C-alpha positions as YAML, in Angstrom:
chain: A
units: angstrom
residues:
- id: 1
  name: MET
  ca: [113.33, 125.19, 71.32]
- id: 2
  name: THR
  ca: [110.33, 126.73, 69.55]
- id: 3
  name: PHE
  ca: [111.07, 130.11, 67.99]
- id: 4
  name: MET
  ca: [108.82, 132.82, 69.46]
- id: 5
  name: PRO
  ca: [109.15, 136.36, 68.06]
- id: 6
  name: ASP
  ca: [106.95, 139.09, 69.47]
- id: 7
  name: ALA
  ca: [103.47, 138.14, 68.25]
- id: 8
  name: THR
  ca: [102.15, 141.70, 67.78]
- id: 9
  name: MET
  ca: [105.24, 142.77, 65.86]
- id: 10
  name: ALA
  ca: [105.10, 139.57, 63.78]
- id: 11
  name: GLU
  ca: [101.48, 140.21, 62.84]
- id: 12
  name: GLN
  ca: [102.31, 143.75, 61.75]
- id: 13
  name: VAL
  ca: [105.42, 142.87, 59.76]
- id: 14
  name: SER
  ca: [103.89, 139.88, 58.00]
- id: 15
  name: LYS
  ca: [100.33, 140.95, 57.26]
- id: 16
  name: LYS
  ca: [99.59, 144.66, 57.56]
- id: 17
  name: PRO
  ca: [99.65, 146.98, 54.54]
- id: 18
  name: GLY
  ca: [102.57, 149.40, 54.50]
- id: 19
  name: PHE
  ca: [106.32, 149.43, 53.97]
- id: 20
  name: ILE
  ca: [109.64, 149.22, 55.81]
- id: 21
  name: ALA
  ca: [111.84, 152.31, 56.05]
- id: 22
  name: ALA
  ca: [115.57, 151.65, 55.74]
- id: 23
  name: LEU
  ca: [117.43, 154.17, 57.92]
- id: 24
  name: ASP
  ca: [120.64, 152.17, 58.04]
- id: 25
  name: GLN
  ca: [123.27, 154.04, 56.02]
- id: 26
  name: SER
  ca: [126.55, 153.46, 57.83]
- id: 27
  name: GLY
  ca: [130.31, 153.65, 57.54]
- id: 28
  name: GLY
  ca: [131.35, 154.62, 54.02]
- id: 29
  name: SER
  ca: [127.83, 155.57, 52.93]
- id: 30
  name: THR
  ca: [127.29, 158.09, 55.74]
- id: 31
  name: PRO
  ca: [129.20, 161.04, 54.17]
- id: 32
  name: LYS
  ca: [127.27, 160.60, 50.92]
- id: 33
  name: ALA
  ca: [123.95, 160.44, 52.76]
- id: 34
  name: LEU
  ca: [124.81, 163.57, 54.75]
- id: 35
  name: ALA
  ca: [125.92, 165.40, 51.61]
- id: 36
  name: GLN
  ca: [122.62, 164.55, 49.92]
- id: 37
  name: TYR
  ca: [120.88, 165.99, 53.00]
- id: 38
  name: GLY
  ca: [122.91, 169.19, 52.61]
- id: 39
  name: ILE
  ca: [125.66, 168.64, 55.18]
- id: 40
  name: GLY
  ca: [129.11, 168.67, 53.56]
- id: 41
  name: PRO
  ca: [132.36, 167.22, 54.98]
- id: 42
  name: ASP
  ca: [133.40, 170.67, 56.21]
- id: 43
  name: ALA
  ca: [130.61, 170.47, 58.82]
- id: 44
  name: TYR
  ca: [132.36, 167.73, 60.82]
- id: 45
  name: SER
  ca: [135.95, 167.00, 61.77]
- id: 46
  name: ASN
  ca: [135.78, 163.38, 62.90]
- id: 47
  name: ASP
  ca: [133.62, 160.25, 62.82]
- id: 48
  name: ALA
  ca: [131.93, 161.09, 66.11]
- id: 49
  name: ASP
  ca: [130.71, 164.43, 64.71]
- id: 50
  name: MET
  ca: [129.66, 162.77, 61.47]
- id: 51
  name: PHE
  ca: [127.58, 160.11, 63.22]
- id: 52
  name: ARG
  ca: [126.07, 162.72, 65.56]
- id: 53
  name: LEU
  ca: [124.83, 164.70, 62.56]
- id: 54
  name: MET
  ca: [123.52, 161.51, 60.97]
- id: 55
  name: HIS
  ca: [121.68, 160.66, 64.17]
- id: 56
  name: GLU
  ca: [120.11, 164.13, 64.24]
- id: 57
  name: MET
  ca: [118.87, 163.58, 60.69]
- id: 58
  name: ARG
  ca: [117.37, 160.22, 61.60]
- id: 59
  name: VAL
  ca: [115.72, 161.62, 64.72]
- id: 60
  name: ARG
  ca: [114.19, 164.36, 62.58]
- id: 61
  name: ILE
  ca: [112.72, 161.68, 60.33]
- id: 62
  name: ILE
  ca: [111.56, 159.42, 63.16]
- id: 63
  name: THR
  ca: [109.85, 162.26, 65.05]
- id: 64
  name: SER
  ca: [108.11, 163.63, 61.95]
- id: 65
  name: PRO
  ca: [104.32, 163.19, 61.96]
- id: 66
  name: ALA
  ca: [104.70, 161.93, 58.38]
- id: 67
  name: PHE
  ca: [106.86, 159.04, 59.57]
- id: 68
  name: GLN
  ca: [104.72, 158.22, 62.58]
- id: 69
  name: SER
  ca: [101.84, 157.03, 60.45]
- id: 70
  name: HIS
  ca: [100.25, 153.64, 59.95]
- id: 71
  name: GLU
  ca: [101.99, 153.46, 56.57]
- id: 72
  name: VAL
  ca: [105.45, 152.73, 58.03]
- id: 73
  name: LEU
  ca: [105.42, 149.19, 59.43]
- id: 74
  name: ALA
  ca: [109.05, 148.93, 60.48]
- id: 75
  name: ALA
  ca: [112.40, 150.69, 60.34]
- id: 76
  name: ILE
  ca: [115.89, 149.26, 59.82]
- id: 77
  name: LEU
  ca: [118.49, 150.94, 62.01]
- id: 78
  name: PHE
  ca: [122.26, 151.29, 61.96]
- id: 79
  name: GLU
  ca: [123.91, 150.04, 65.18]
- id: 80
  name: LYS
  ca: [124.73, 153.55, 66.41]
- id: 81
  name: THR
  ca: [121.11, 154.57, 65.84]
- id: 82
  name: MET
  ca: [119.89, 151.56, 67.82]
- id: 83
  name: ASP
  ca: [122.17, 152.64, 70.68]
- id: 84
  name: GLY
  ca: [120.98, 156.25, 70.50]
- id: 85
  name: THR
  ca: [117.95, 157.95, 72.00]
- id: 86
  name: VAL
  ca: [114.96, 160.00, 70.91]
- id: 87
  name: GLU
  ca: [113.67, 162.37, 73.59]
- id: 88
  name: ASN
  ca: [115.77, 160.44, 76.14]
- id: 89
  name: VAL
  ca: [114.13, 157.14, 75.13]
- id: 90
  name: PRO
  ca: [116.14, 154.34, 73.44]
- id: 91
  name: VAL
  ca: [115.41, 154.46, 69.70]
- id: 92
  name: PRO
  ca: [113.95, 150.91, 69.44]
- id: 93
  name: THR
  ca: [111.64, 151.58, 72.39]
- id: 94
  name: TYR
  ca: [110.58, 154.96, 70.99]
- id: 95
  name: LEU
  ca: [109.83, 153.48, 67.58]
- id: 96
  name: TRP
  ca: [107.61, 150.72, 68.93]
- id: 97
  name: GLU
  ca: [105.96, 152.32, 71.95]
- id: 98
  name: ASN
  ca: [105.56, 155.87, 70.59]
- id: 99
  name: CYS
  ca: [105.14, 155.24, 66.87]
- id: 100
  name: GLY
  ca: [103.99, 151.63, 66.53]
- id: 101
  name: ILE
  ca: [106.96, 150.96, 64.20]
- id: 102
  name: VAL
  ca: [108.83, 147.64, 64.47]
- id: 103
  name: PRO
  ca: [112.62, 148.08, 64.91]
- id: 104
  name: PHE
  ca: [115.17, 146.07, 62.91]
- id: 105
  name: LEU
  ca: [118.98, 146.27, 63.05]
- id: 106
  name: LYS
  ca: [121.49, 146.20, 60.19]
- id: 107
  name: ILE
  ca: [124.22, 143.81, 61.34]
- id: 108
  name: ASP
  ca: [126.62, 143.33, 58.42]
- id: 109
  name: LYS
  ca: [129.99, 145.07, 58.50]
- id: 110
  name: GLY
  ca: [130.28, 145.73, 54.79]
- id: 111
  name: LEU
  ca: [131.38, 143.68, 51.82]
- id: 112
  name: GLU
  ca: [134.42, 141.69, 50.75]
- id: 113
  name: GLU
  ca: [136.12, 142.58, 47.47]
- id: 114
  name: GLU
  ca: [134.29, 141.26, 44.43]
- id: 115
  name: LYS
  ca: [135.17, 137.70, 43.48]
- id: 116
  name: ASP
  ca: [133.48, 135.68, 40.71]
- id: 117
  name: GLY
  ca: [130.94, 138.45, 40.20]
- id: 118
  name: VAL
  ca: [129.70, 138.67, 43.81]
- id: 119
  name: GLN
  ca: [130.61, 140.31, 47.10]
- id: 120
  name: LEU
  ca: [130.17, 138.25, 50.24]
- id: 121
  name: MET
  ca: [129.66, 139.84, 53.64]
- id: 122
  name: LYS
  ca: [132.78, 140.53, 55.64]
- id: 123
  name: PRO
  ca: [133.10, 138.58, 58.91]
- id: 124
  name: ILE
  ca: [130.93, 140.02, 61.67]
- id: 125
  name: PRO
  ca: [133.02, 139.90, 64.87]
- id: 126
  name: GLY
  ca: [131.07, 139.87, 68.11]
- id: 127
  name: LEU
  ca: [127.82, 139.07, 66.35]
- id: 128
  name: ASP
  ca: [126.36, 136.98, 69.17]
- id: 129
  name: ALA
  ca: [126.95, 139.79, 71.67]
- id: 130
  name: LEU
  ca: [125.39, 142.33, 69.28]
- id: 131
  name: LEU
  ca: [122.33, 140.13, 68.74]
- id: 132
  name: GLU
  ca: [121.93, 139.63, 72.48]
- id: 133
  name: ARG
  ca: [122.10, 143.40, 73.03]
- id: 134
  name: ALA
  ca: [119.62, 144.06, 70.22]
- id: 135
  name: ALA
  ca: [117.14, 141.57, 71.65]
- id: 136
  name: LYS
  ca: [117.34, 143.24, 75.06]
- id: 137
  name: LEU
  ca: [116.65, 146.62, 73.44]
- id: 138
  name: GLY
  ca: [113.45, 145.29, 71.90]
- id: 139
  name: VAL
  ca: [114.69, 144.88, 68.34]
- id: 140
  name: TYR
  ca: [112.53, 142.45, 66.37]
- id: 141
  name: GLY
  ca: [114.94, 141.38, 63.64]
- id: 142
  name: THR
  ca: [118.05, 142.08, 61.60]
- id: 143
  name: LYS
  ca: [119.14, 142.84, 58.05]
- id: 144
  name: GLU
  ca: [122.29, 141.56, 56.38]
- id: 145
  name: ARG
  ca: [123.40, 142.59, 52.85]
- id: 146
  name: SER
  ca: [125.57, 140.97, 50.22]
- id: 147
  name: VAL
  ca: [125.86, 141.85, 46.53]
- id: 148
  name: ILE
  ca: [125.53, 140.02, 43.21]
- id: 149
  name: ARG
  ca: [126.78, 141.59, 39.97]
- id: 150
  name: LEU
  ca: [127.07, 138.65, 37.57]
- id: 151
  name: ALA
  ca: [125.03, 135.51, 36.89]
- id: 152
  name: ASN
  ca: [127.62, 133.10, 38.26]
- id: 153
  name: PRO
  ca: [125.72, 130.05, 39.60]
- id: 154
  name: GLY
  ca: [128.43, 128.82, 41.96]
- id: 155
  name: ALA
  ca: [129.11, 132.26, 43.41]
- id: 156
  name: ILE
  ca: [125.41, 133.00, 43.88]
- id: 157
  name: LYS
  ca: [125.00, 129.65, 45.65]
- id: 158
  name: THR
  ca: [127.81, 130.71, 48.03]
- id: 159
  name: ILE
  ca: [126.12, 134.08, 48.63]
- id: 160
  name: VAL
  ca: [122.82, 132.37, 49.50]
- id: 161
  name: GLN
  ca: [124.50, 129.85, 51.79]
- id: 162
  name: GLN
  ca: [126.23, 132.66, 53.71]
- id: 163
  name: GLN
  ca: [122.89, 134.45, 54.05]
- id: 164
  name: TYR
  ca: [121.17, 131.34, 55.42]
- id: 165
  name: ASP
  ca: [124.06, 130.65, 57.82]
- id: 166
  name: ILE
  ca: [123.84, 134.17, 59.28]
- id: 167
  name: ALA
  ca: [120.05, 133.89, 59.39]
- id: 168
  name: ALA
  ca: [120.32, 130.77, 61.57]
- id: 169
  name: GLN
  ca: [122.66, 132.58, 63.97]
- id: 170
  name: VAL
  ca: [120.25, 135.53, 64.15]
- id: 171
  name: ALA
  ca: [117.28, 133.24, 64.79]
- id: 172
  name: SER
  ca: [119.12, 131.51, 67.64]
- id: 173
  name: HIS
  ca: [118.72, 134.79, 69.55]
- id: 174
  name: GLY
  ca: [114.97, 134.96, 68.91]
- id: 175
  name: LEU
  ca: [115.30, 137.58, 66.17]
- id: 176
  name: VAL
  ca: [113.87, 137.46, 62.63]
- id: 177
  name: PRO
  ca: [116.52, 137.82, 59.89]
- id: 178
  name: ILE
  ca: [116.00, 139.81, 56.71]
- id: 179
  name: MET
  ca: [118.36, 138.27, 54.16]
- id: 180
  name: GLU
  ca: [119.44, 140.81, 51.54]
- id: 181
  name: PRO
  ca: [121.29, 139.32, 48.55]
- id: 182
  name: GLU
  ca: [121.15, 142.44, 46.36]
- id: 183
  name: VAL
  ca: [121.45, 142.05, 42.59]
- id: 184
  name: LEU
  ca: [122.85, 145.35, 41.37]
- id: 185
  name: VAL
  ca: [120.42, 147.31, 39.21]
- id: 186
  name: LYS
  ca: [123.30, 148.03, 36.82]
- id: 187
  name: SER
  ca: [124.27, 144.38, 36.49]
- id: 188
  name: PRO
  ca: [124.79, 143.46, 32.82]
- id: 189
  name: GLU
  ca: [123.21, 140.08, 33.65]
- id: 190
  name: LYS
  ca: [120.50, 141.21, 36.06]
- id: 191
  name: ALA
  ca: [117.62, 138.99, 34.88]
- id: 192
  name: GLU
  ca: [119.84, 135.92, 34.65]
- id: 193
  name: ALA
  ca: [121.36, 136.53, 38.09]
- id: 194
  name: GLU
  ca: [117.90, 136.99, 39.62]
- id: 195
  name: ALA
  ca: [116.65, 133.72, 38.13]
- id: 196
  name: ILE
  ca: [119.59, 131.84, 39.66]
- id: 197
  name: LEU
  ca: [119.11, 133.64, 42.98]
- id: 198
  name: ALA
  ca: [115.40, 132.78, 43.16]
- id: 199
  name: LYS
  ca: [116.16, 129.11, 42.53]
- id: 200
  name: GLU
  ca: [118.90, 128.95, 45.18]
- id: 201
  name: LEU
  ca: [116.74, 130.78, 47.73]
- id: 202
  name: ALA
  ca: [113.91, 128.30, 47.16]
- id: 203
  name: LEU
  ca: [116.23, 125.32, 47.63]
- id: 204
  name: GLY
  ca: [117.60, 126.80, 50.85]
- id: 205
  name: LEU
  ca: [114.15, 127.63, 52.16]
- id: 206
  name: ASP
  ca: [112.93, 124.06, 51.63]
- id: 207
  name: ALA
  ca: [115.98, 122.74, 53.51]
- id: 208
  name: LEU
  ca: [115.75, 125.23, 56.38]
- id: 209
  name: PRO
  ca: [116.14, 123.56, 59.80]
- id: 210
  name: GLY
  ca: [114.17, 124.52, 62.90]
- id: 211
  name: ASP
  ca: [110.95, 126.52, 62.89]
- id: 212
  name: TYR
  ca: [112.11, 130.13, 62.71]
- id: 213
  name: PRO
  ca: [110.68, 132.56, 60.12]
- id: 214
  name: ILE
  ca: [112.80, 134.60, 57.75]
- id: 215
  name: MET
  ca: [112.29, 137.62, 55.53]
- id: 216
  name: LEU
  ca: [113.85, 138.50, 52.21]
- id: 217
  name: LYS
  ca: [114.95, 141.86, 50.81]
- id: 218
  name: VAL
  ca: [115.71, 141.88, 47.10]
- id: 219
  name: THR
  ca: [116.16, 144.16, 44.13]
- id: 220
  name: ILE
  ca: [112.91, 144.72, 42.22]
- id: 221
  name: PRO
  ca: [113.20, 141.93, 39.65]
- id: 222
  name: GLU
  ca: [113.27, 142.18, 35.87]
- id: 223
  name: LYS
  ca: [110.77, 139.32, 35.64]
- id: 224
  name: VAL
  ca: [107.54, 140.46, 37.27]
- id: 225
  name: ASP
  ca: [106.49, 138.39, 40.30]
- id: 226
  name: LEU
  ca: [109.70, 136.35, 40.19]
- id: 227
  name: TYR
  ca: [109.54, 135.83, 43.96]
- id: 228
  name: ALA
  ca: [105.81, 135.07, 44.18]
- id: 229
  name: ASP
  ca: [106.34, 131.40, 45.07]
- id: 230
  name: LEU
  ca: [108.82, 132.31, 47.82]
- id: 231
  name: MET
  ca: [106.21, 134.61, 49.37]
- id: 232
  name: LYS
  ca: [103.86, 131.63, 49.77]
- id: 233
  name: HIS
  ca: [106.40, 129.49, 51.63]
- id: 234
  name: PRO
  ca: [105.36, 128.89, 55.27]
- id: 235
  name: ARG
  ca: [108.77, 129.99, 56.57]
- id: 236
  name: MET
  ca: [108.76, 133.29, 54.64]
- id: 237
  name: GLN
  ca: [107.34, 136.14, 56.70]
- id: 238
  name: ARG
  ca: [107.56, 138.78, 53.96]
- id: 239
  name: VAL
  ca: [109.46, 139.71, 50.80]
- id: 240
  name: VAL
  ca: [110.47, 143.36, 50.56]
- id: 241
  name: ALA
  ca: [112.13, 145.41, 47.84]
- id: 242
  name: LEU
  ca: [115.13, 147.74, 47.95]
- id: 243
  name: SER
  ca: [115.18, 150.81, 45.75]
- id: 244
  name: GLY
  ca: [118.68, 149.97, 44.54]
- id: 245
  name: GLY
  ca: [119.48, 153.41, 43.19]
- id: 246
  name: TYR
  ca: [116.34, 153.76, 41.09]
- id: 247
  name: PRO
  ca: [114.77, 157.24, 41.43]
- id: 248
  name: LEU
  ca: [111.64, 157.23, 43.59]
- id: 249
  name: GLY
  ca: [109.20, 157.36, 40.68]
- id: 250
  name: GLU
  ca: [110.84, 154.51, 38.78]
- id: 251
  name: ALA
  ca: [111.22, 152.39, 41.92]
- id: 252
  name: CYS
  ca: [107.54, 152.83, 42.77]
- id: 253
  name: GLN
  ca: [106.45, 152.04, 39.21]
- id: 254
  name: LYS
  ca: [108.48, 148.82, 39.15]
- id: 255
  name: LEU
  ca: [107.30, 147.83, 42.63]
- id: 256
  name: LYS
  ca: [103.64, 148.24, 41.68]
- id: 257
  name: ALA
  ca: [103.95, 145.45, 39.13]
- id: 258
  name: ASN
  ca: [105.15, 142.90, 41.72]
- id: 259
  name: HIS
  ca: [102.22, 141.51, 43.68]
- id: 260
  name: GLY
  ca: [102.71, 140.90, 47.39]
- id: 261
  name: MET
  ca: [106.06, 142.72, 47.50]
- id: 262
  name: ILE
  ca: [106.36, 145.82, 49.70]
- id: 263
  name: ALA
  ca: [109.05, 148.48, 49.78]
- id: 264
  name: SER
  ca: [112.04, 148.74, 52.05]
- id: 265
  name: PHE
  ca: [113.50, 151.87, 50.52]
- id: 266
  name: SER
  ca: [116.50, 153.85, 51.77]
- id: 267
  name: ARG
  ca: [117.83, 156.41, 49.29]
- id: 268
  name: ALA
  ca: [114.47, 156.80, 47.54]
- id: 269
  name: LEU
  ca: [112.88, 157.60, 50.91]
- id: 270
  name: VAL
  ca: [115.22, 160.44, 51.92]
- id: 271
  name: ASP
  ca: [116.56, 161.84, 48.63]
- id: 272
  name: ASP
  ca: [114.41, 165.01, 48.72]
- id: 273
  name: LEU
  ca: [114.99, 165.84, 52.39]
- id: 274
  name: ARG
  ca: [117.36, 168.72, 53.25]
- id: 275
  name: VAL
  ca: [118.74, 170.08, 56.51]
- id: 276
  name: SER
  ca: [117.81, 173.62, 55.37]
- id: 277
  name: GLN
  ca: [114.10, 172.85, 55.10]
- id: 278
  name: SER
  ca: [111.76, 174.20, 57.75]
- id: 279
  name: ASP
  ca: [109.98, 171.55, 59.79]
- id: 280
  name: GLN
  ca: [106.80, 172.24, 57.82]
- id: 281
  name: GLU
  ca: [108.60, 171.81, 54.47]
- id: 282
  name: PHE
  ca: [110.44, 168.72, 55.71]
- id: 283
  name: ASN
  ca: [107.27, 167.07, 57.01]
- id: 284
  name: THR
  ca: [105.29, 167.91, 53.87]
- id: 285
  name: ILE
  ca: [107.92, 166.43, 51.56]
- id: 286
  name: LEU
  ca: [108.37, 163.33, 53.73]
- id: 287
  name: SER
  ca: [104.60, 162.86, 53.87]
- id: 288
  name: LYS
  ca: [104.34, 162.90, 50.07]
- id: 289
  name: VAL
  ca: [107.18, 160.39, 49.72]
- id: 290
  name: VAL
  ca: [105.69, 158.10, 52.38]
- id: 291
  name: ASP
  ca: [102.34, 158.20, 50.60]
- id: 292
  name: ARG
  ca: [103.92, 157.32, 47.24]
- id: 293
  name: ILE
  ca: [105.89, 154.39, 48.65]
- id: 294
  name: TYR
  ca: [102.85, 153.13, 50.54]
- id: 295
  name: ASP
  ca: [100.73, 153.34, 47.40]
- id: 296
  name: ALA
  ca: [103.30, 151.34, 45.40]
- id: 297
  name: SER
  ca: [103.48, 148.74, 48.17]
- id: 298
  name: VAL
  ca: [99.73, 148.28, 48.46]
- id: 299
  name: ASN
  ca: [98.03, 149.18, 45.18]
- id: 300
  name: LYS
  ca: [99.27, 146.79, 42.50]
- id: 301
  name: VAL
  ca: [98.68, 146.94, 38.76]
...
């Protein structure tokens, strides 16, 4: 069967200037994200309240004029956000039809304990059912994260194989996978780990069965343009960068040096937003951040 993603979404994600917004904090990272936004744990008494407040924050971002600009190509959503609504419209539908923003879904369920310097993805029960539901909701693709701390060749090979295996399962539902093998920015062997990762990704890409496209989300590398050859591969739709804990300014500066790579920032996108801000303040701050990330994604040094 020939793989056929939505052609208009594919054109936007693969070729247009701009960046991908990562709005997919979930589970254990939600309280921290809410606290950064100015909502402490005393504001909610259970998970349902916590996720409701998180959804309200995301809706505020999605409905901001600053977000609904040509600069944001796509947005990565947490499952509960995908299942939610904006102005009584399902979030994926609202993003695409109202904002022209391509919806993606984060599908991993967190990480295993570290072993041999890496953290594999935990099993993802019910993944086929989730992918089927996402496709029906108009989601274009998925994102799945694992973590690399040390330059262990065998362990990194295992990480990459798991990523490609999940990618094949995602593609079988007509969705485009974003593989995210994140090398930690605080890794004591970051450059070495990234070199091994790039090699393993290239080997896997050359051996990829079928005809489906994939995307790649990586830490901004120590070696400038490390992933340039991967970007040219016919199966690679786009290579995007995570902010990885770098402050916005540093993340943008590092991104500018890597040609062809665009941002898919999470923390760096929302760090200066607060629940106490008026809508005008909120929109002004978000607009400035969006402009900076767009500039780093498009205007290279």
